[in-house]
Amino acid sequence: MARLDVLSDGFVDVDGGITPGSIRVGSTVSLIRDGDLVAIVDPGMVTSRAAILDPLAALGVSVDDVTDVIISHHHPDHGNAYGVPWQFAARTATLSRP
């Protein structure tokens, strides 16, 4: 049976950006496990790497266990963290729509 865990709650932070009145957002980051599939969904603009890595570790999942990264759509708050140097050892990135 598939299991879904939320690793990091999404957020909207008004006046959280560089200039007054700017908005900072981040999508909810999830983990899906089903058989051999260990997928991170929407690893976007989290507040820190620990916002994903710590919950993974608490669930007993290492970065090397992640097989897939799923990006629901092409907005930075959903996929921005995919290409950073600490990226997951995933073999697949899925972009569901432009």
PDB file of N, CA and C in Angstrom:
ATOM      1  N   MET A   1       0.835  -1.183   0.000  1.00  0.00           N
ATOM      2  CA  MET A   1       0.000   0.000   0.000  1.00  0.00           C
ATOM      3  C   MET A   1       0.880   1.247   0.000  1.00  0.00           C
ATOM      4  N   ALA A   2       0.516   2.204  -0.795  1.00  0.00           N
ATOM      5  CA  ALA A   2       1.276   3.457  -0.888  1.00  0.00           C
ATOM      6  C   ALA A   2       1.138   4.254   0.399  1.00  0.00           C
ATOM      7  N   ARG A   3       2.192   5.006   0.704  1.00  0.00           N
ATOM      8  CA  ARG A   3       2.194   5.868   1.890  1.00  0.00           C
ATOM      9  C   ARG A   3       2.592   7.272   1.465  1.00  0.00           C
ATOM     10  N   LEU A   4       1.886   8.272   1.987  1.00  0.00           N
ATOM     11  CA  LEU A   4       2.166   9.679   1.710  1.00  0.00           C
ATOM     12  C   LEU A   4       2.478  10.384   3.021  1.00  0.00           C
ATOM     13  N   ASP A   5       3.625  11.073   3.070  1.00  0.00           N
ATOM     14  CA  ASP A   5       4.009  11.869   4.235  1.00  0.00           C
ATOM     15  C   ASP A   5       4.335  13.281   3.771  1.00  0.00           C
ATOM     16  N   VAL A   6       3.929  14.277   4.562  1.00  0.00           N
ATOM     17  CA  VAL A   6       4.284  15.667   4.290  1.00  0.00           C
ATOM     18  C   VAL A   6       5.620  15.940   4.975  1.00  0.00           C
ATOM     19  N   LEU A   7       6.606  16.375   4.180  1.00  0.00           N
ATOM     20  CA  LEU A   7       7.929  16.686   4.721  1.00  0.00           C
ATOM     21  C   LEU A   7       8.031  18.137   5.162  1.00  0.00           C
ATOM     22  N   SER A   8       7.377  19.021   4.432  1.00  0.00           N
ATOM     23  CA  SER A   8       7.446  20.452   4.727  1.00  0.00           C
ATOM     24  C   SER A   8       6.135  21.100   4.287  1.00  0.00           C
ATOM     25  N   ASP A   9       5.486  21.809   5.198  1.00  0.00           N
ATOM     26  CA  ASP A   9       4.238  22.496   4.862  1.00  0.00           C
ATOM     27  C   ASP A   9       4.506  23.691   3.959  1.00  0.00           C
ATOM     28  N   GLY A  10       3.623  23.917   3.023  1.00  0.00           N
ATOM     29  CA  GLY A  10       3.717  25.092   2.166  1.00  0.00           C
ATOM     30  C   GLY A  10       3.428  26.356   2.961  1.00  0.00           C
ATOM     31  N   PHE A  11       3.813  27.498   2.376  1.00  0.00           N
ATOM     32  CA  PHE A  11       3.611  28.759   3.093  1.00  0.00           C
ATOM     33  C   PHE A  11       3.499  29.921   2.114  1.00  0.00           C
ATOM     34  N   VAL A  12       2.855  30.973   2.579  1.00  0.00           N
ATOM     35  CA  VAL A  12       2.819  32.268   1.897  1.00  0.00           C
ATOM     36  C   VAL A  12       3.208  33.289   2.955  1.00  0.00           C
ATOM     37  N   ASP A  13       4.239  34.060   2.680  1.00  0.00           N
ATOM     38  CA  ASP A  13       4.761  35.022   3.638  1.00  0.00           C
ATOM     39  C   ASP A  13       4.769  36.410   2.996  1.00  0.00           C
ATOM     40  N   VAL A  14       3.758  37.221   3.330  1.00  0.00           N
ATOM     41  CA  VAL A  14       3.686  38.583   2.816  1.00  0.00           C
ATOM     42  C   VAL A  14       4.749  39.409   3.533  1.00  0.00           C
ATOM     43  N   ASP A  15       5.452  40.236   2.800  1.00  0.00           N
ATOM     44  CA  ASP A  15       6.586  41.027   3.291  1.00  0.00           C
ATOM     45  C   ASP A  15       7.757  40.137   3.698  1.00  0.00           C
ATOM     46  N   GLY A  16       7.812  38.938   3.150  1.00  0.00           N
ATOM     47  CA  GLY A  16       8.896  38.032   3.482  1.00  0.00           C
ATOM     48  C   GLY A  16      10.027  38.063   2.481  1.00  0.00           C
ATOM     49  N   GLY A  17       9.858  38.858   1.444  1.00  0.00           N
ATOM     50  CA  GLY A  17      10.887  38.922   0.418  1.00  0.00           C
ATOM     51  C   GLY A  17      11.855  40.055   0.649  1.00  0.00           C
ATOM     52  N   ILE A  18      12.531  40.433  -0.394  1.00  0.00           N
ATOM     53  CA  ILE A  18      13.589  41.435  -0.320  1.00  0.00           C
ATOM     54  C   ILE A  18      13.038  42.842  -0.171  1.00  0.00           C
ATOM     55  N   THR A  19      11.927  43.131  -0.845  1.00  0.00           N
ATOM     56  CA  THR A  19      11.374  44.487  -0.801  1.00  0.00           C
ATOM     57  C   THR A  19      10.048  44.491  -0.046  1.00  0.00           C
ATOM     58  N   PRO A  20       9.687  45.628   0.581  1.00  0.00           N
ATOM     59  CA  PRO A  20       8.410  45.712   1.285  1.00  0.00           C
ATOM     60  C   PRO A  20       7.250  45.386   0.336  1.00  0.00           C
ATOM     61  N   GLY A  21       6.303  44.617   0.852  1.00  0.00           N
ATOM     62  CA  GLY A  21       5.147  44.240   0.056  1.00  0.00           C
ATOM     63  C   GLY A  21       5.373  43.012  -0.813  1.00  0.00           C
ATOM     64  N   SER A  22       6.581  42.478  -0.823  1.00  0.00           N
ATOM     65  CA  SER A  22       6.835  41.294  -1.628  1.00  0.00           C
ATOM     66  C   SER A  22       6.313  40.049  -0.907  1.00  0.00           C
ATOM     67  N   ILE A  23       6.102  39.016  -1.674  1.00  0.00           N
ATOM     68  CA  ILE A  23       5.551  37.779  -1.132  1.00  0.00           C
ATOM     69  C   ILE A  23       6.541  36.651  -1.368  1.00  0.00           C
ATOM     70  N   ARG A  24       6.785  35.856  -0.332  1.00  0.00           N
ATOM     71  CA  ARG A  24       7.634  34.681  -0.432  1.00  0.00           C
ATOM     72  C   ARG A  24       6.731  33.457  -0.279  1.00  0.00           C
ATOM     73  N   VAL A  25       6.864  32.482  -1.168  1.00  0.00           N
ATOM     74  CA  VAL A  25       6.009  31.297  -1.123  1.00  0.00           C
ATOM     75  C   VAL A  25       6.846  30.032  -1.198  1.00  0.00           C
ATOM     76  N   GLY A  26       6.285  28.959  -0.704  1.00  0.00           N
ATOM     77  CA  GLY A  26       6.899  27.644  -0.824  1.00  0.00           C
ATOM     78  C   GLY A  26       5.798  26.605  -0.881  1.00  0.00           C
ATOM     79  N   SER A  27       5.965  25.618  -1.734  1.00  0.00           N
ATOM     80  CA  SER A  27       4.951  24.581  -1.851  1.00  0.00           C
ATOM     81  C   SER A  27       5.128  23.539  -0.757  1.00  0.00           C
ATOM     82  N   THR A  28       4.101  22.766  -0.527  1.00  0.00           N
ATOM     83  CA  THR A  28       4.197  21.624   0.371  1.00  0.00           C
ATOM     84  C   THR A  28       5.077  20.576  -0.297  1.00  0.00           C
ATOM     85  N   VAL A  29       6.033  20.034   0.449  1.00  0.00           N
ATOM     86  CA  VAL A  29       6.926  18.994  -0.055  1.00  0.00           C
ATOM     87  C   VAL A  29       6.469  17.674   0.558  1.00  0.00           C
ATOM     88  N   SER A  30       6.253  16.688  -0.306  1.00  0.00           N
ATOM     89  CA  SER A  30       5.731  15.403   0.152  1.00  0.00           C
ATOM     90  C   SER A  30       6.660  14.261  -0.212  1.00  0.00           C
ATOM     91  N   LEU A  31       6.468  13.151   0.484  1.00  0.00           N
ATOM     92  CA  LEU A  31       7.187  11.918   0.208  1.00  0.00           C
ATOM     93  C   LEU A  31       6.158  10.841  -0.084  1.00  0.00           C
ATOM     94  N   ILE A  32       6.317  10.157  -1.210  1.00  0.00           N
ATOM     95  CA  ILE A  32       5.461   9.029  -1.565  1.00  0.00           C
ATOM     96  C   ILE A  32       6.319   7.777  -1.578  1.00  0.00           C
ATOM     97  N   ARG A  33       5.855   6.750  -0.882  1.00  0.00           N
ATOM     98  CA  ARG A  33       6.539   5.451  -0.900  1.00  0.00           C
ATOM     99  C   ARG A  33       5.535   4.386  -1.305  1.00  0.00           C
ATOM    100  N   ASP A  34       5.917   3.609  -2.308  1.00  0.00           N
ATOM    101  CA  ASP A  34       5.056   2.533  -2.791  1.00  0.00           C
ATOM    102  C   ASP A  34       5.947   1.478  -3.428  1.00  0.00           C
ATOM    103  N   GLY A  35       6.165   0.388  -2.746  1.00  0.00           N
ATOM    104  CA  GLY A  35       7.073  -0.643  -3.235  1.00  0.00           C
ATOM    105  C   GLY A  35       8.479  -0.091  -3.358  1.00  0.00           C
ATOM    106  N   ASP A  36       9.057  -0.168  -4.554  1.00  0.00           N
ATOM    107  CA  ASP A  36      10.414   0.336  -4.793  1.00  0.00           C
ATOM    108  C   ASP A  36      10.458   1.849  -5.028  1.00  0.00           C
ATOM    109  N   LEU A  37       9.302   2.471  -5.177  1.00  0.00           N
ATOM    110  CA  LEU A  37       9.237   3.913  -5.431  1.00  0.00           C
ATOM    111  C   LEU A  37       9.389   4.684  -4.125  1.00  0.00           C
ATOM    112  N   VAL A  38      10.342   5.605  -4.112  1.00  0.00           N
ATOM    113  CA  VAL A  38      10.505   6.559  -3.006  1.00  0.00           C
ATOM    114  C   VAL A  38      10.634   7.915  -3.692  1.00  0.00           C
ATOM    115  N   ALA A  39       9.550   8.689  -3.696  1.00  0.00           N
ATOM    116  CA  ALA A  39       9.500   9.918  -4.491  1.00  0.00           C
ATOM    117  C   ALA A  39       9.296  11.143  -3.621  1.00  0.00           C
ATOM    118  N   ILE A  40      10.061  12.184  -3.925  1.00  0.00           N
ATOM    119  CA  ILE A  40       9.872  13.502  -3.325  1.00  0.00           C
ATOM    120  C   ILE A  40       9.027  14.300  -4.318  1.00  0.00           C
ATOM    121  N   VAL A  41       7.964  14.939  -3.822  1.00  0.00           N
ATOM    122  CA  VAL A  41       7.063  15.706  -4.683  1.00  0.00           C
ATOM    123  C   VAL A  41       7.207  17.188  -4.370  1.00  0.00           C
ATOM    124  N   ASP A  42       7.497  17.969  -5.401  1.00  0.00           N
ATOM    125  CA  ASP A  42       7.576  19.434  -5.330  1.00  0.00           C
ATOM    126  C   ASP A  42       8.592  19.966  -4.316  1.00  0.00           C
ATOM    127  N   PRO A  43       9.883  19.616  -4.476  1.00  0.00           N
ATOM    128  CA  PRO A  43      10.898  20.147  -3.560  1.00  0.00           C
ATOM    129  C   PRO A  43      11.269  21.574  -3.933  1.00  0.00           C
ATOM    130  N   GLY A  44      10.374  22.468  -3.663  1.00  0.00           N
ATOM    131  CA  GLY A  44      10.545  23.847  -4.119  1.00  0.00           C
ATOM    132  C   GLY A  44      11.358  24.710  -3.183  1.00  0.00           C
ATOM    133  N   MET A  45      10.839  25.863  -2.891  1.00  0.00           N
ATOM    134  CA  MET A  45      11.577  26.872  -2.140  1.00  0.00           C
ATOM    135  C   MET A  45      11.350  26.692  -0.650  1.00  0.00           C
ATOM    136  N   VAL A  46      12.004  25.709  -0.077  1.00  0.00           N
ATOM    137  CA  VAL A  46      11.918  25.476   1.362  1.00  0.00           C
ATOM    138  C   VAL A  46      12.818  26.469   2.090  1.00  0.00           C
ATOM    139  N   THR A  47      12.584  26.627   3.382  1.00  0.00           N
ATOM    140  CA  THR A  47      13.346  27.609   4.153  1.00  0.00           C
ATOM    141  C   THR A  47      14.796  27.194   4.346  1.00  0.00           C
ATOM    142  N   SER A  48      15.062  25.887   4.288  1.00  0.00           N
ATOM    143  CA  SER A  48      16.426  25.374   4.403  1.00  0.00           C
ATOM    144  C   SER A  48      16.441  23.924   3.935  1.00  0.00           C
ATOM    145  N   ARG A  49      17.626  23.401   3.675  1.00  0.00           N
ATOM    146  CA  ARG A  49      17.745  21.990   3.306  1.00  0.00           C
ATOM    147  C   ARG A  49      17.189  21.091   4.395  1.00  0.00           C
ATOM    148  N   ALA A  50      17.376  21.500   5.626  1.00  0.00           N
ATOM    149  CA  ALA A  50      16.904  20.706   6.761  1.00  0.00           C
ATOM    150  C   ALA A  50      15.385  20.514   6.742  1.00  0.00           C
ATOM    151  N   ALA A  51      14.662  21.432   6.110  1.00  0.00           N
ATOM    152  CA  ALA A  51      13.205  21.322   6.031  1.00  0.00           C
ATOM    153  C   ALA A  51      12.770  20.076   5.260  1.00  0.00           C
ATOM    154  N   ILE A  52      13.645  19.539   4.432  1.00  0.00           N
ATOM    155  CA  ILE A  52      13.378  18.285   3.716  1.00  0.00           C
ATOM    156  C   ILE A  52      14.185  17.141   4.334  1.00  0.00           C
ATOM    157  N   LEU A  53      15.450  17.386   4.593  1.00  0.00           N
ATOM    158  CA  LEU A  53      16.337  16.309   5.034  1.00  0.00           C
ATOM    159  C   LEU A  53      16.008  15.795   6.434  1.00  0.00           C
ATOM    160  N   ASP A  54      15.659  16.666   7.364  1.00  0.00           N
ATOM    161  CA  ASP A  54      15.350  16.224   8.728  1.00  0.00           C
ATOM    162  C   ASP A  54      14.103  15.338   8.782  1.00  0.00           C
ATOM    163  N   PRO A  55      12.988  15.737   8.141  1.00  0.00           N
ATOM    164  CA  PRO A  55      11.821  14.851   8.136  1.00  0.00           C
ATOM    165  C   PRO A  55      12.095  13.519   7.426  1.00  0.00           C
ATOM    166  N   LEU A  56      12.902  13.559   6.358  1.00  0.00           N
ATOM    167  CA  LEU A  56      13.276  12.302   5.695  1.00  0.00           C
ATOM    168  C   LEU A  56      13.975  11.375   6.681  1.00  0.00           C
ATOM    169  N   ALA A  57      14.959  11.905   7.380  1.00  0.00           N
ATOM    170  CA  ALA A  57      15.716  11.099   8.342  1.00  0.00           C
ATOM    171  C   ALA A  57      14.803  10.570   9.446  1.00  0.00           C
ATOM    172  N   ALA A  58      13.866  11.395   9.908  1.00  0.00           N
ATOM    173  CA  ALA A  58      12.941  10.966  10.960  1.00  0.00           C
ATOM    174  C   ALA A  58      12.053   9.809  10.499  1.00  0.00           C
ATOM    175  N   LEU A  59      11.817   9.739   9.184  1.00  0.00           N
ATOM    176  CA  LEU A  59      11.024   8.647   8.613  1.00  0.00           C
ATOM    177  C   LEU A  59      11.883   7.448   8.239  1.00  0.00           C
ATOM    178  N   GLY A  60      13.201   7.538   8.501  1.00  0.00           N
ATOM    179  CA  GLY A  60      14.100   6.439   8.181  1.00  0.00           C
ATOM    180  C   GLY A  60      14.474   6.350   6.721  1.00  0.00           C
ATOM    181  N   VAL A  61      14.358   7.472   5.999  1.00  0.00           N
ATOM    182  CA  VAL A  61      14.666   7.516   4.567  1.00  0.00           C
ATOM    183  C   VAL A  61      15.931   8.347   4.365  1.00  0.00           C
ATOM    184  N   SER A  62      16.904   7.781   3.674  1.00  0.00           N
ATOM    185  CA  SER A  62      18.123   8.539   3.371  1.00  0.00           C
ATOM    186  C   SER A  62      17.981   9.177   1.992  1.00  0.00           C
ATOM    187  N   VAL A  63      18.812  10.157   1.733  1.00  0.00           N
ATOM    188  CA  VAL A  63      18.812  10.819   0.426  1.00  0.00           C
ATOM    189  C   VAL A  63      19.042   9.793  -0.684  1.00  0.00           C
ATOM    190  N   ASP A  64      19.907   8.822  -0.438  1.00  0.00           N
ATOM    191  CA  ASP A  64      20.206   7.811  -1.448  1.00  0.00           C
ATOM    192  C   ASP A  64      19.046   6.868  -1.715  1.00  0.00           C
ATOM    193  N   ASP A  65      18.058   6.819  -0.827  1.00  0.00           N
ATOM    194  CA  ASP A  65      16.878   5.970  -1.028  1.00  0.00           C
ATOM    195  C   ASP A  65      15.902   6.565  -2.038  1.00  0.00           C
ATOM    196  N   VAL A  66      15.968   7.878  -2.254  1.00  0.00           N
ATOM    197  CA  VAL A  66      15.013   8.559  -3.126  1.00  0.00           C
ATOM    198  C   VAL A  66      15.250   8.134  -4.576  1.00  0.00           C
ATOM    199  N   THR A  67      14.197   7.600  -5.202  1.00  0.00           N
ATOM    200  CA  THR A  67      14.307   7.116  -6.580  1.00  0.00           C
ATOM    201  C   THR A  67      13.806   8.115  -7.606  1.00  0.00           C
ATOM    202  N   ASP A  68      12.874   8.975  -7.199  1.00  0.00           N
ATOM    203  CA  ASP A  68      12.243   9.900  -8.138  1.00  0.00           C
ATOM    204  C   ASP A  68      11.981  11.244  -7.474  1.00  0.00           C
ATOM    205  N   VAL A  69      12.009  12.283  -8.290  1.00  0.00           N
ATOM    206  CA  VAL A  69      11.581  13.606  -7.867  1.00  0.00           C
ATOM    207  C   VAL A  69      10.484  14.017  -8.831  1.00  0.00           C
ATOM    208  N   ILE A  70       9.317  14.325  -8.297  1.00  0.00           N
ATOM    209  CA  ILE A  70       8.164  14.686  -9.116  1.00  0.00           C
ATOM    210  C   ILE A  70       7.893  16.172  -8.921  1.00  0.00           C
ATOM    211  N   ILE A  71       7.866  16.891 -10.026  1.00  0.00           N
ATOM    212  CA  ILE A  71       7.587  18.329 -10.006  1.00  0.00           C
ATOM    213  C   ILE A  71       6.238  18.516 -10.679  1.00  0.00           C
ATOM    214  N   SER A  72       5.252  18.973  -9.924  1.00  0.00           N
ATOM    215  CA  SER A  72       3.883  19.034 -10.442  1.00  0.00           C
ATOM    216  C   SER A  72       3.721  20.030 -11.582  1.00  0.00           C
ATOM    217  N   HIS A  73       4.439  21.131 -11.517  1.00  0.00           N
ATOM    218  CA  HIS A  73       4.423  22.100 -12.610  1.00  0.00           C
ATOM    219  C   HIS A  73       5.627  23.030 -12.452  1.00  0.00           C
ATOM    220  N   HIS A  74       5.929  23.755 -13.531  1.00  0.00           N
ATOM    221  CA  HIS A  74       7.167  24.517 -13.596  1.00  0.00           C
ATOM    222  C   HIS A  74       7.016  25.911 -12.990  1.00  0.00           C
ATOM    223  N   HIS A  75       7.002  25.954 -11.667  1.00  0.00           N
ATOM    224  CA  HIS A  75       7.094  27.200 -10.919  1.00  0.00           C
ATOM    225  C   HIS A  75       8.201  26.998  -9.895  1.00  0.00           C
ATOM    226  N   PRO A  76       8.994  28.010  -9.602  1.00  0.00           N
ATOM    227  CA  PRO A  76      10.115  27.838  -8.663  1.00  0.00           C
ATOM    228  C   PRO A  76       9.707  27.307  -7.295  1.00  0.00           C
ATOM    229  N   ASP A  77       8.517  27.682  -6.818  1.00  0.00           N
ATOM    230  CA  ASP A  77       8.122  27.211  -5.488  1.00  0.00           C
ATOM    231  C   ASP A  77       7.789  25.723  -5.463  1.00  0.00           C
ATOM    232  N   HIS A  78       7.749  25.089  -6.628  1.00  0.00           N
ATOM    233  CA  HIS A  78       7.490  23.650  -6.692  1.00  0.00           C
ATOM    234  C   HIS A  78       8.732  22.843  -7.064  1.00  0.00           C
ATOM    235  N   GLY A  79       9.639  23.406  -7.829  1.00  0.00           N
ATOM    236  CA  GLY A  79      10.772  22.622  -8.282  1.00  0.00           C
ATOM    237  C   GLY A  79      12.135  23.236  -8.108  1.00  0.00           C
ATOM    238  N   ASN A  80      12.233  24.366  -7.454  1.00  0.00           N
ATOM    239  CA  ASN A  80      13.492  25.092  -7.370  1.00  0.00           C
ATOM    240  C   ASN A  80      14.608  24.299  -6.696  1.00  0.00           C
ATOM    241  N   ALA A  81      14.291  23.477  -5.712  1.00  0.00           N
ATOM    242  CA  ALA A  81      15.321  22.757  -4.960  1.00  0.00           C
ATOM    243  C   ALA A  81      15.813  21.502  -5.666  1.00  0.00           C
ATOM    244  N   TYR A  82      15.259  21.176  -6.827  1.00  0.00           N
ATOM    245  CA  TYR A  82      15.678  19.943  -7.496  1.00  0.00           C
ATOM    246  C   TYR A  82      17.134  19.997  -7.951  1.00  0.00           C
ATOM    247  N   GLY A  83      17.585  21.102  -8.491  1.00  0.00           N
ATOM    248  CA  GLY A  83      18.900  21.161  -9.110  1.00  0.00           C
ATOM    249  C   GLY A  83      20.030  21.669  -8.231  1.00  0.00           C
ATOM    250  N   VAL A  84      19.787  21.880  -6.953  1.00  0.00           N
ATOM    251  CA  VAL A  84      20.852  22.384  -6.089  1.00  0.00           C
ATOM    252  C   VAL A  84      21.879  21.291  -5.800  1.00  0.00           C
ATOM    253  N   PRO A  85      23.088  21.658  -5.362  1.00  0.00           N
ATOM    254  CA  PRO A  85      24.166  20.680  -5.211  1.00  0.00           C
ATOM    255  C   PRO A  85      23.841  19.486  -4.314  1.00  0.00           C
ATOM    256  N   TRP A  86      22.975  19.654  -3.343  1.00  0.00           N
ATOM    257  CA  TRP A  86      22.649  18.545  -2.454  1.00  0.00           C
ATOM    258  C   TRP A  86      21.492  17.713  -2.974  1.00  0.00           C
ATOM    259  N   GLN A  87      21.154  17.861  -4.241  1.00  0.00           N
ATOM    260  CA  GLN A  87      19.969  17.195  -4.794  1.00  0.00           C
ATOM    261  C   GLN A  87      19.972  15.709  -4.493  1.00  0.00           C
ATOM    262  N   PHE A  88      18.807  15.135  -4.556  1.00  0.00           N
ATOM    263  CA  PHE A  88      18.617  13.724  -4.291  1.00  0.00           C
ATOM    264  C   PHE A  88      19.301  12.891  -5.358  1.00  0.00           C
ATOM    265  N   ALA A  89      19.605  11.664  -5.035  1.00  0.00           N
ATOM    266  CA  ALA A  89      20.241  10.753  -5.976  1.00  0.00           C
ATOM    267  C   ALA A  89      19.195  10.148  -6.911  1.00  0.00           C
ATOM    268  N   ALA A  90      18.139  10.863  -7.160  1.00  0.00           N
ATOM    269  CA  ALA A  90      17.025  10.362  -7.963  1.00  0.00           C
ATOM    270  C   ALA A  90      17.420  10.163  -9.417  1.00  0.00           C
ATOM    271  N   ARG A  91      16.769   9.190 -10.015  1.00  0.00           N
ATOM    272  CA  ARG A  91      17.023   8.879 -11.416  1.00  0.00           C
ATOM    273  C   ARG A  91      16.055   9.584 -12.354  1.00  0.00           C
ATOM    274  N   THR A  92      14.971  10.117 -11.832  1.00  0.00           N
ATOM    275  CA  THR A  92      13.922  10.637 -12.695  1.00  0.00           C
ATOM    276  C   THR A  92      13.386  11.955 -12.163  1.00  0.00           C
ATOM    277  N   ALA A  93      13.135  12.889 -13.047  1.00  0.00           N
ATOM    278  CA  ALA A  93      12.374  14.085 -12.696  1.00  0.00           C
ATOM    279  C   ALA A  93      11.190  14.142 -13.630  1.00  0.00           C
ATOM    280  N   THR A  94      10.000  14.305 -13.097  1.00  0.00           N
ATOM    281  CA  THR A  94       8.796  14.315 -13.895  1.00  0.00           C
ATOM    282  C   THR A  94       8.189  15.701 -13.848  1.00  0.00           C
ATOM    283  N   LEU A  95       7.952  16.285 -14.986  1.00  0.00           N
ATOM    284  CA  LEU A  95       7.271  17.573 -15.075  1.00  0.00           C
ATOM    285  C   LEU A  95       5.906  17.294 -15.675  1.00  0.00           C
ATOM    286  N   SER A  96       4.854  17.468 -14.877  1.00  0.00           N
ATOM    287  CA  SER A  96       3.533  17.051 -15.328  1.00  0.00           C
ATOM    288  C   SER A  96       2.913  17.977 -16.365  1.00  0.00           C
ATOM    289  N   ARG A  97       3.238  19.260 -16.288  1.00  0.00           N
ATOM    290  CA  ARG A  97       2.700  20.206 -17.276  1.00  0.00           C
ATOM    291  C   ARG A  97       3.524  21.479 -17.247  1.00  0.00           C
ATOM    292  N   PRO A  98       3.504  22.234 -18.333  1.00  0.00           N
ATOM    293  CA  PRO A  98       4.294  23.475 -18.366  1.00  0.00           C
ATOM    294  C   PRO A  98       3.719  24.552 -17.463  1.00  0.00           C
TER     295      PRO A  98
END
